[in-house]
Short mmCIF file of C-alpha atoms in Angstrom, two decimals:
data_model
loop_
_atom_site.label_atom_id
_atom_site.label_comp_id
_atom_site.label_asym_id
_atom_site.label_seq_id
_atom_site.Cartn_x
_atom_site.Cartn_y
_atom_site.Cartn_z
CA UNK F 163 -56.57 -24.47 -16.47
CA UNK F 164 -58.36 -21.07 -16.69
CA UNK F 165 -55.65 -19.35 -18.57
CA UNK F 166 -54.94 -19.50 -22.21
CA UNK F 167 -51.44 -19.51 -21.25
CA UNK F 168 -49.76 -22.55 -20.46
CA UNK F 169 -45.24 -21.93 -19.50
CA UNK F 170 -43.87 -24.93 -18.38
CA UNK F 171 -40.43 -25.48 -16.34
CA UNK F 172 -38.77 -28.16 -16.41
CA UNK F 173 -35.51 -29.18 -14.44
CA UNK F 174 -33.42 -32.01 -14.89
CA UNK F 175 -33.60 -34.00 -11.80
CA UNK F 176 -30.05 -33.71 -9.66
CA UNK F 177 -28.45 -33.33 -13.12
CA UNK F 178 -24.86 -33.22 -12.76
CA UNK F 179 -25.09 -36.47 -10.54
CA UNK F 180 -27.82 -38.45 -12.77
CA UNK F 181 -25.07 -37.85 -15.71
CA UNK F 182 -21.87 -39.35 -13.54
CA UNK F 183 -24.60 -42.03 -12.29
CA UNK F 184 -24.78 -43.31 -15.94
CA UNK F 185 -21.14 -43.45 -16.16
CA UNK F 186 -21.17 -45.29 -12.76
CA UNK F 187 -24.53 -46.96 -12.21
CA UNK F 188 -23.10 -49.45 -8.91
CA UNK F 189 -23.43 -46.05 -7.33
CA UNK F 190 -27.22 -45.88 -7.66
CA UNK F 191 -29.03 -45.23 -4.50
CA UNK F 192 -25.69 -43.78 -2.60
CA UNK F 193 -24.67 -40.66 -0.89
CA UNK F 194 -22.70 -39.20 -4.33
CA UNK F 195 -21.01 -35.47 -4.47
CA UNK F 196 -20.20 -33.95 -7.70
CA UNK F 197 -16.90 -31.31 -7.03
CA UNK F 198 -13.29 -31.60 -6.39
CA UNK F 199 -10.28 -31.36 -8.38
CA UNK F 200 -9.77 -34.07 -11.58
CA UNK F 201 -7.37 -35.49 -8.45
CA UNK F 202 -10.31 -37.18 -7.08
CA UNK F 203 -11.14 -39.48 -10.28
CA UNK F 204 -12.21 -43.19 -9.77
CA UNK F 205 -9.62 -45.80 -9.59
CA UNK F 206 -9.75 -48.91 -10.99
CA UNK F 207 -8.88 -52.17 -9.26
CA UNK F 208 -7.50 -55.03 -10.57
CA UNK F 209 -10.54 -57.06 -10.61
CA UNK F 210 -12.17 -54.41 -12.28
CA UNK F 211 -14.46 -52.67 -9.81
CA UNK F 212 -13.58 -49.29 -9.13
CA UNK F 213 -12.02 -47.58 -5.60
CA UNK F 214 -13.83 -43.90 -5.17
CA UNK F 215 -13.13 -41.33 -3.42
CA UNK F 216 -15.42 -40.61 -0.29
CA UNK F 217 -15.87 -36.96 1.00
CA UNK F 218 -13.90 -37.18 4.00
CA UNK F 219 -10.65 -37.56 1.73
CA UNK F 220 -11.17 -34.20 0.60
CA UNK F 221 -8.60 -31.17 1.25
CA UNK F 222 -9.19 -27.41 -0.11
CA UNK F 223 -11.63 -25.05 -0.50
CA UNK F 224 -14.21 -26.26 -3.18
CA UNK F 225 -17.90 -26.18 -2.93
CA UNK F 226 -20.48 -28.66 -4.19
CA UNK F 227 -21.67 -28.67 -7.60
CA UNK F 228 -24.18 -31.07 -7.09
CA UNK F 229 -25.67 -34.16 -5.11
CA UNK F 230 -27.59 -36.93 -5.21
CA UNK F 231 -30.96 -37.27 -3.47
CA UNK F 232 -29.18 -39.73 -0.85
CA UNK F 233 -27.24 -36.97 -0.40
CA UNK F 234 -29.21 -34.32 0.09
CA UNK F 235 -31.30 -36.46 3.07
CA UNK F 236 -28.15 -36.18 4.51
CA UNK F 237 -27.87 -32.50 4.63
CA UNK F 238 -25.49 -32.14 1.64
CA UNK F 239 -26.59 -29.70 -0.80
CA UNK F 240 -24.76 -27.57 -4.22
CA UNK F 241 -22.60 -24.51 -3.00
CA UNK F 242 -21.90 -25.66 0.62
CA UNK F 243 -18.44 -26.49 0.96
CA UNK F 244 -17.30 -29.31 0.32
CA UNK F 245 -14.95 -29.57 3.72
CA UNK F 246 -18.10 -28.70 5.69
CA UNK F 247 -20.23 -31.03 3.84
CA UNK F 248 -17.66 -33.88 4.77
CA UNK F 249 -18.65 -33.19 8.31
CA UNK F 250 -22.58 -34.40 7.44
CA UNK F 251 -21.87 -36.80 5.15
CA UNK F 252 -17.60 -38.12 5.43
CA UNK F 253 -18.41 -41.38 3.68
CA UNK F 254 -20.33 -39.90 0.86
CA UNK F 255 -18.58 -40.47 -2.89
CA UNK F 256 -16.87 -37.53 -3.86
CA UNK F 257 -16.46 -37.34 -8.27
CA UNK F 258 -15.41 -34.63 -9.85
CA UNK F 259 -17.30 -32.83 -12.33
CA UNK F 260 -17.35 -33.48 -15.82
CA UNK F 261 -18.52 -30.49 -17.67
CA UNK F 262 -18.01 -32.17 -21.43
CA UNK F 263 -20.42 -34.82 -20.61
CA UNK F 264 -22.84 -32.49 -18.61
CA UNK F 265 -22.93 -30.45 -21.97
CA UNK F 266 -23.68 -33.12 -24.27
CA UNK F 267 -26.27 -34.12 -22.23
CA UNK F 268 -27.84 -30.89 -22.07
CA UNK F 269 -28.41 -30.38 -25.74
CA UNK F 270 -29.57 -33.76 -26.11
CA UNK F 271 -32.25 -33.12 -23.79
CA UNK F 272 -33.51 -29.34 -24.68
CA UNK F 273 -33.22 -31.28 -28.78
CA UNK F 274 -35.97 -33.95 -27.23
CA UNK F 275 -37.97 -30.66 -25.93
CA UNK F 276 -37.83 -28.98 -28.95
CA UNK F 277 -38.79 -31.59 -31.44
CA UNK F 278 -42.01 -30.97 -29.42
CA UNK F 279 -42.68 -27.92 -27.74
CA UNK F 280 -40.44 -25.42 -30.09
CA UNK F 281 -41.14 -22.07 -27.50
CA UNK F 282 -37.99 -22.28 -25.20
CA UNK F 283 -35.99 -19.90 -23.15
CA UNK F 284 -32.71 -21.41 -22.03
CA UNK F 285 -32.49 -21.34 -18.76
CA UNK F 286 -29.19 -22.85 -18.39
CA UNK F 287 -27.33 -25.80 -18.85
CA UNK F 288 -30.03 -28.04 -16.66
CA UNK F 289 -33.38 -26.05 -17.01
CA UNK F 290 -35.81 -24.24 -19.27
CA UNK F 291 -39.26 -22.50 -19.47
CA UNK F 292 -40.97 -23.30 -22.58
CA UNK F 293 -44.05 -21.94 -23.76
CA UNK F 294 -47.21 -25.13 -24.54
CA UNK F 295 -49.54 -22.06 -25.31
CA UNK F 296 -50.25 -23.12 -28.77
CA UNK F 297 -49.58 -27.49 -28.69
CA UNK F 298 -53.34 -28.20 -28.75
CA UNK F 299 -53.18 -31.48 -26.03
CA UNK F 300 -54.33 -32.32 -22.88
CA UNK F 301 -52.19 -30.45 -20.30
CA UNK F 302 -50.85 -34.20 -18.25
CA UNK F 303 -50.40 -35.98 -21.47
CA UNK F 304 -48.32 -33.43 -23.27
CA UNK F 305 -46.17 -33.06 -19.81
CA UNK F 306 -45.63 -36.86 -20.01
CA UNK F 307 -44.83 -36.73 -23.88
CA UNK F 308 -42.00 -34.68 -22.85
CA UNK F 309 -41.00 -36.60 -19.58
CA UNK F 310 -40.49 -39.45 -21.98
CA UNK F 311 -38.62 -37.32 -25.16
CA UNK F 312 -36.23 -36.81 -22.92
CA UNK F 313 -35.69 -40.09 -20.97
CA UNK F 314 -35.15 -41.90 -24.50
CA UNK F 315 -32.91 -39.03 -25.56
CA UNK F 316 -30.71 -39.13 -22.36
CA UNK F 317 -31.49 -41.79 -19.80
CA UNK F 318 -32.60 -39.57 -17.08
CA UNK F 319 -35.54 -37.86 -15.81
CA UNK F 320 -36.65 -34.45 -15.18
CA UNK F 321 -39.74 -32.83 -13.21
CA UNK F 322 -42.00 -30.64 -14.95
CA UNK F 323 -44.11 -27.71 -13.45
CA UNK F 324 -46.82 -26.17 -15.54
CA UNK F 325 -48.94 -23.04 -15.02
CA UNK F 326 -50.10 -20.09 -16.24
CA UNK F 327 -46.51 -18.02 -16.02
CA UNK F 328 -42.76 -18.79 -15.43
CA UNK F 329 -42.83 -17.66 -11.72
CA UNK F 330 -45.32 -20.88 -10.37
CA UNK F 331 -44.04 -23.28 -12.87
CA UNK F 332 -40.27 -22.35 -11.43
CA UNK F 333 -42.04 -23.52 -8.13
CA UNK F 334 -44.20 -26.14 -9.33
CA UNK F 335 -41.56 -27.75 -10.88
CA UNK F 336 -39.75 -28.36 -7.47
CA UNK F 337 -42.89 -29.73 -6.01
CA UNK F 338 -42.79 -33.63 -6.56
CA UNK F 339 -39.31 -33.89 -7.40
CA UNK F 340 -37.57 -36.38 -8.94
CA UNK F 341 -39.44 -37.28 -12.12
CA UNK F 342 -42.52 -35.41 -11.17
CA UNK F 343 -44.90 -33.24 -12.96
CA UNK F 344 -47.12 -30.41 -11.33
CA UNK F 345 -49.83 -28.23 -13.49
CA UNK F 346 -51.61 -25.94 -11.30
CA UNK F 347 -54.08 -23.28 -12.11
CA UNK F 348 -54.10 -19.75 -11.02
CA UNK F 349 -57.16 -20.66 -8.45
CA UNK F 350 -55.18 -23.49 -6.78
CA UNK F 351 -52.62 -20.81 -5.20
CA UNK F 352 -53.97 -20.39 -2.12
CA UNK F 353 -54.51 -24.04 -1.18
CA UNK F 354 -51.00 -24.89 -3.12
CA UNK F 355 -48.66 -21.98 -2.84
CA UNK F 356 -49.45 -19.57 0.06
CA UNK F 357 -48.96 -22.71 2.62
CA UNK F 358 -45.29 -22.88 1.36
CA UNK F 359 -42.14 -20.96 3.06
CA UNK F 360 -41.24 -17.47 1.04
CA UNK F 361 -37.68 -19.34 0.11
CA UNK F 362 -39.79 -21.14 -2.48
CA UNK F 363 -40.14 -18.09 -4.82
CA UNK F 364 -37.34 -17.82 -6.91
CA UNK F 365 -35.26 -14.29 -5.97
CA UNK F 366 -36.34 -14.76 -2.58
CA UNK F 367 -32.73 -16.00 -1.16
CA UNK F 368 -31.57 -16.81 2.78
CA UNK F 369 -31.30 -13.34 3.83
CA UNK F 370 -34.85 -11.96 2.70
CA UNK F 371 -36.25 -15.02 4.09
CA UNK F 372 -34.47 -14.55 7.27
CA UNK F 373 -35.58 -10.60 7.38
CA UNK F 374 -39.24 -12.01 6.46
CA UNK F 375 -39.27 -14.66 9.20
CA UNK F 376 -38.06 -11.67 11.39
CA UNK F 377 -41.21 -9.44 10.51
CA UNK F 378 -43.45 -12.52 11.47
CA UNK F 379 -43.80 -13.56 7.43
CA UNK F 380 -42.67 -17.53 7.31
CA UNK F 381 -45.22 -18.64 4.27
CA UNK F 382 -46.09 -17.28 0.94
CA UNK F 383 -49.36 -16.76 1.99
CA UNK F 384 -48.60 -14.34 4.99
CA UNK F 385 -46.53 -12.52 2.46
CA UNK F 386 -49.89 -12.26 0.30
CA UNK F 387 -51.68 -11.58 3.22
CA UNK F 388 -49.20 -8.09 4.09
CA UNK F 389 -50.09 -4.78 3.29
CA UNK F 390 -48.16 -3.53 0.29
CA UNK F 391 -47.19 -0.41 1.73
CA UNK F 392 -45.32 -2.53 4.89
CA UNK F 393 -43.46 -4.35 2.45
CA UNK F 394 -42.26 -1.69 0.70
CA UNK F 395 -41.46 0.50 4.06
CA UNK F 396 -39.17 -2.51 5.35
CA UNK F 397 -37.73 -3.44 1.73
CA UNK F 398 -37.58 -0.19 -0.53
CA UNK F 399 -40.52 0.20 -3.55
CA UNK F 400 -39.05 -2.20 -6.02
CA UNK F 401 -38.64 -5.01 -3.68
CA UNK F 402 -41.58 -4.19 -1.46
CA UNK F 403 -43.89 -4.22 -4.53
CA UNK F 404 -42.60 -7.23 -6.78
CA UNK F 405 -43.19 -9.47 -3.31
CA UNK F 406 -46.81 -8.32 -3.15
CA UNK F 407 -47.24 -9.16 -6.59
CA UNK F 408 -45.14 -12.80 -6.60
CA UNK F 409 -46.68 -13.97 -3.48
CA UNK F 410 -50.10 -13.49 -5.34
CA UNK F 411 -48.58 -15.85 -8.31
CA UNK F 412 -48.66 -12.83 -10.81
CA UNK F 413 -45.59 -13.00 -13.00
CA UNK F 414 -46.27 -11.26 -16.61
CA UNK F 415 -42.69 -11.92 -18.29
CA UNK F 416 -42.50 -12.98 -21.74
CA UNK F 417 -41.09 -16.61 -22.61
CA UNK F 418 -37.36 -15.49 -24.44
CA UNK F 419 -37.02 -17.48 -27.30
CA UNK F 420 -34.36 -15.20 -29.28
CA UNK F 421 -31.07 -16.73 -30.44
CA UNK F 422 -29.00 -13.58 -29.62
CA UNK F 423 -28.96 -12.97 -25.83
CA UNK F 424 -28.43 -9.55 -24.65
CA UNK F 425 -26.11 -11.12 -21.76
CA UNK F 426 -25.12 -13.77 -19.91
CA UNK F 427 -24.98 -13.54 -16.01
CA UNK F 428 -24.47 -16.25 -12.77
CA UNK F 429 -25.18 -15.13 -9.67
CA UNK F 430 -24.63 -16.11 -5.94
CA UNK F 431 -27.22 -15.27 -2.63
CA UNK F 432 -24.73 -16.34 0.05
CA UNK F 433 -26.29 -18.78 3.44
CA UNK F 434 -24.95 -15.64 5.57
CA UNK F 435 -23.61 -12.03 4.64
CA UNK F 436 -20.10 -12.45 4.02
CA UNK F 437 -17.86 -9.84 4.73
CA UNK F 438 -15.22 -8.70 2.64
CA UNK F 439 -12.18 -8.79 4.64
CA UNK F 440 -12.10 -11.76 7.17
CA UNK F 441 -14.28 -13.84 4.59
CA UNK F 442 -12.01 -12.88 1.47
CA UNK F 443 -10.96 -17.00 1.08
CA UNK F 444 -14.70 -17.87 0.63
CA UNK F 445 -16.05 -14.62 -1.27
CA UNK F 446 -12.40 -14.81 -3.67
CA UNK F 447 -13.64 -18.68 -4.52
CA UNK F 448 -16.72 -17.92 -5.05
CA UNK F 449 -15.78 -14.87 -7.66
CA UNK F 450 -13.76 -17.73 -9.63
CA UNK F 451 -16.67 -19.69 -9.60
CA UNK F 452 -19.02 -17.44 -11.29
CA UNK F 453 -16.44 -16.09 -13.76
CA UNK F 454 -15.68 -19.79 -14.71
CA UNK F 455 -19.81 -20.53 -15.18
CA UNK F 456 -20.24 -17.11 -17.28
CA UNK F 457 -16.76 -18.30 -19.57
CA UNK F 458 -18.65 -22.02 -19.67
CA UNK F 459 -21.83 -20.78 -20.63
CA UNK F 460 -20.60 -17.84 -23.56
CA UNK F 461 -18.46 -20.80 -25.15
CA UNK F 462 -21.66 -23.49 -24.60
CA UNK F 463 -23.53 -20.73 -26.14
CA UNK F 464 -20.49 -19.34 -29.21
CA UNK F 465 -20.28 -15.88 -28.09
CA UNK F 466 -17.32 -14.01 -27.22
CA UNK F 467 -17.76 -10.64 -25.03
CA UNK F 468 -17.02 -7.01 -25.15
CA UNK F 469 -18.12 -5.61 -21.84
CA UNK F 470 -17.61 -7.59 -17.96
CA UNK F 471 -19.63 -6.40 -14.91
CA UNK F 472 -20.00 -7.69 -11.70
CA UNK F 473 -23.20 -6.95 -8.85
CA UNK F 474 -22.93 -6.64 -5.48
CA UNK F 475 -25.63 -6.70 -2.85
CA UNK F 476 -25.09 -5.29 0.64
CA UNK F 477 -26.97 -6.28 3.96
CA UNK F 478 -28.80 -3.59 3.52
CA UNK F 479 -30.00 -4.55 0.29
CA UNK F 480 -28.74 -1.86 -1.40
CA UNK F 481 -27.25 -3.10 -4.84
CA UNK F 482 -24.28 -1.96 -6.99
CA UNK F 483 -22.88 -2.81 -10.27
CA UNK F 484 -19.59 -1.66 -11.91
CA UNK F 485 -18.34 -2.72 -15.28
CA UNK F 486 -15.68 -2.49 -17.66
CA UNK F 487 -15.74 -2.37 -21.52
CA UNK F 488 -12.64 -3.95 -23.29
CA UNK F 489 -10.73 -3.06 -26.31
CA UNK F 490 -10.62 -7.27 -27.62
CA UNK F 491 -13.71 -9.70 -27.11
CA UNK F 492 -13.28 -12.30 -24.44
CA UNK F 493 -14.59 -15.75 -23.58
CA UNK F 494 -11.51 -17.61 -21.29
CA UNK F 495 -12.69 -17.57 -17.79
CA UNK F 496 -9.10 -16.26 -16.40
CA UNK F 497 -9.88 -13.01 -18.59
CA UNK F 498 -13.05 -12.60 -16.97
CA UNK F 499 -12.11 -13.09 -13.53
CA UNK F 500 -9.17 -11.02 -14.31
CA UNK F 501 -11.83 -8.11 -15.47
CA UNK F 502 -14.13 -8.68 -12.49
CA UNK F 503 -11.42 -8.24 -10.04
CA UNK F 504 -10.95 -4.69 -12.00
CA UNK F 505 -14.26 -3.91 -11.16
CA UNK F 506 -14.41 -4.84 -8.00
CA UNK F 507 -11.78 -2.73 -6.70
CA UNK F 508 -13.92 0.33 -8.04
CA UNK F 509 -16.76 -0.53 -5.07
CA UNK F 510 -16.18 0.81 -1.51
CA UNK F 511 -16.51 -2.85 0.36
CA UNK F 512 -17.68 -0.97 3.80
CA UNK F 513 -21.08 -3.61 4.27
CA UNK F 514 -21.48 -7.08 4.37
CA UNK F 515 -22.20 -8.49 1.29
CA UNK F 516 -24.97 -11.09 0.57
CA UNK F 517 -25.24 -11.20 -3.21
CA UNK F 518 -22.54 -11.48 -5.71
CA UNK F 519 -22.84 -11.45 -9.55
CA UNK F 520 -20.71 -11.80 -12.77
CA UNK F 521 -22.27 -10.44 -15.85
CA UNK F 522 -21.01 -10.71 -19.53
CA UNK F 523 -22.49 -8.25 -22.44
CA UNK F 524 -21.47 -6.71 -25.64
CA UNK F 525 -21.84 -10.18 -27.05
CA UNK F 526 -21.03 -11.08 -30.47
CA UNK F 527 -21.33 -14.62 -32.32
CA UNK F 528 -17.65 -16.10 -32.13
CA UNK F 529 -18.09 -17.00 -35.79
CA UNK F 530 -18.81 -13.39 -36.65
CA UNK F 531 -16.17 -11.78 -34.48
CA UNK F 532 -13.56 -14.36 -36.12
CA UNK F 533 -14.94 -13.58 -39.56
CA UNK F 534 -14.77 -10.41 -38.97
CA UNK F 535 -10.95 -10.63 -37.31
CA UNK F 536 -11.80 -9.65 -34.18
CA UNK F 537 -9.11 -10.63 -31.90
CA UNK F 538 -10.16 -13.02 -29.26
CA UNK F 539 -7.33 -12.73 -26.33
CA UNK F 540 -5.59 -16.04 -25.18
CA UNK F 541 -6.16 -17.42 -22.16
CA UNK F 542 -3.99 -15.61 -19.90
CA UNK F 543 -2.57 -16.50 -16.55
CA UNK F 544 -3.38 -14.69 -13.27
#
């Protein structure tokens, strides 16, 4: 590679699944769907094999958490609904998710990474960037060194994607998935990159891609190829310039190694703008389910929280945020819905929506705010 700078990403391959797929390896190679209610646990028969739920059983509103490849050829992907997803796929296996396990799984993997490649920003609980700048190995044989860390450490696999900044490894590492790996230099964009569809770049979600296709912009190359000044006359300066700039692979940001996050944040870009009134069902689950990831990740993480904020984007791509700063530190993810909720009767809900976000700051250690008798609230009901 040209560059000095060598950031890797590397994603666990269908991660949720490959975990329950250790726990249940007869269903290797089947249609399987991680979500549901602990209602939907595996059965076991009296000659010891195991009755499982298929999709088609399913009742409620739930979305997917994850699927398996098998799956996924069928049309079945994470955060479609799960009763929709049983019209693709009704005799798919339907598990329920099992975040303990998922957990343990994910520090033993990031501990493989580390023992090599120190540099990591935490991506979440199935990815991270980390930075091979300064491991003085071949760029293939280092990748594989890791591919194999982390197989002995956990059993699965992962794909790796290595470049010259987090915004092409985030798409290189999606390239040759499962158990791939992908290093690409920053001359290799046109023939590699600019033939794939503007979805690919991470931040570019359904809507933008629909509003690009509209404009006559399908592949990251045609987006390279637009005049910066269009871009920003159809999508404001901000937006118009950072797709100029990502569609010609240039990404500057830092790999964040730091121990004490500033905040932790989920967010959602929804298939279609939903709008607030007739789609309240779907936008109110979806809420939960961000609230619940934010709680999942400050306790995976030990930090409690002072201040809750939520995002909203509009069709119009106009964003807002609102938050609210507590009196007691918070971690349970019925306080932070609870707090959300607060905030989200402070936006006028007159637009679509197509974005929704749940943001937790003010953090503090847990250990430190108990040390320090900060008083960490119950859980509380709704």
């Amino acid at each position: 590679m040209n560059s000095i700078r060598r950031i890797a990403h590397l994603d666990m391959d269908a991660f949720f699944a490959s975990v329950e797929l250790l726990r249940y390896p007869e269903l290797r190679g089947q249609a399987v769907v991680v979500g549901g209610r602990n209602i939907y646990q595996p059965v076991e028969q009296p000659d010891g094999t195991k009755r499982f739920a298929r999709l088609k059983d399913y009742a409620g509103r739930g979305v997917i958490t994850t699927s398996t490849y098998e799956a996924r050829a069928l049309g079945v992907f994470s955060g479609m609904g799960l009763m929709k997803s049983a019209q693709l796929a009704p005799e798919a296996i339907l598990l329920p998710a099992n975040f303990d396990a998922y957990r343990d799984y994910s520090r033993r993997f990031k501990n493989a990474v580390q023992s090599i490649a120190p540099k990591i920003e935490d991506r979440g609980i199935d990815e991270i960037y980390i930075d091979l700048s300064d491991i003085q190995e071949n760029t293939n044989a280092l990748a594989r060194r890791i591919k194999q860390a982390v197989f002995d450490a956990t059993g699965l696999t992962c794909s790796i994607g290595i470049t010259p900044n987090k915004l092409l490894s985030k798409i290189c590492s999606d390239l040759d998935k499962p158990n791939g790996i992908t290093v690409l230099g920053m001359e290799e964009i046109p023939a590699r990159i600019w033939p794939l569809a503007t979805k690919k770049i991470n931040g570019i979600g359904p809507k933008a891609s629909e509003k690009l296709t509209r404009l006559g912009i399908n592949t990251i190359g045609e987006l390279a190829a637009a005049p910066v000044q269009f871009l920003v006359s159809e999508f404001g300066r901000t937006t118009g310039v950072w797709l100029h700039q990502v569609a010609h692979g240039l990404d500057d940001r830092p790999i964040v190694t730091e121990s004490e996050p500033k905040s932790i944040s989920r967010e959602s870009t929804f298939e279609r703008d939903l709008h607030a009134k007739h789609d309240k069902a779907e936008l109110t689950e979806i809420l939960t389910s961000l609230c619940m990831r934010v709680a999942d990740d400050l306790k995976r993480k030990g930090y409690v929280s002072r201040t809750i904020g939520i995002k909203l984007k509009f069709s119009d791509f106009h964003s807002v945020t609102r938050d609210v700063t507590l009196q007691r530190s918070v971690s349970e993810g019925t306080q932070i819905r609870k707090t959300a909720g607060e905030c989200l009767k402070r936006i006028p809900l007159t637009q679509k929506i197509r974005l929704l976000g749940v943001r937790a700051s003010g953090l503090i250690p847990r250990a430190e705010a108990e040390l320090n008798h900060v008083v960490i609230q119950q859980e509380l009901p709704f």
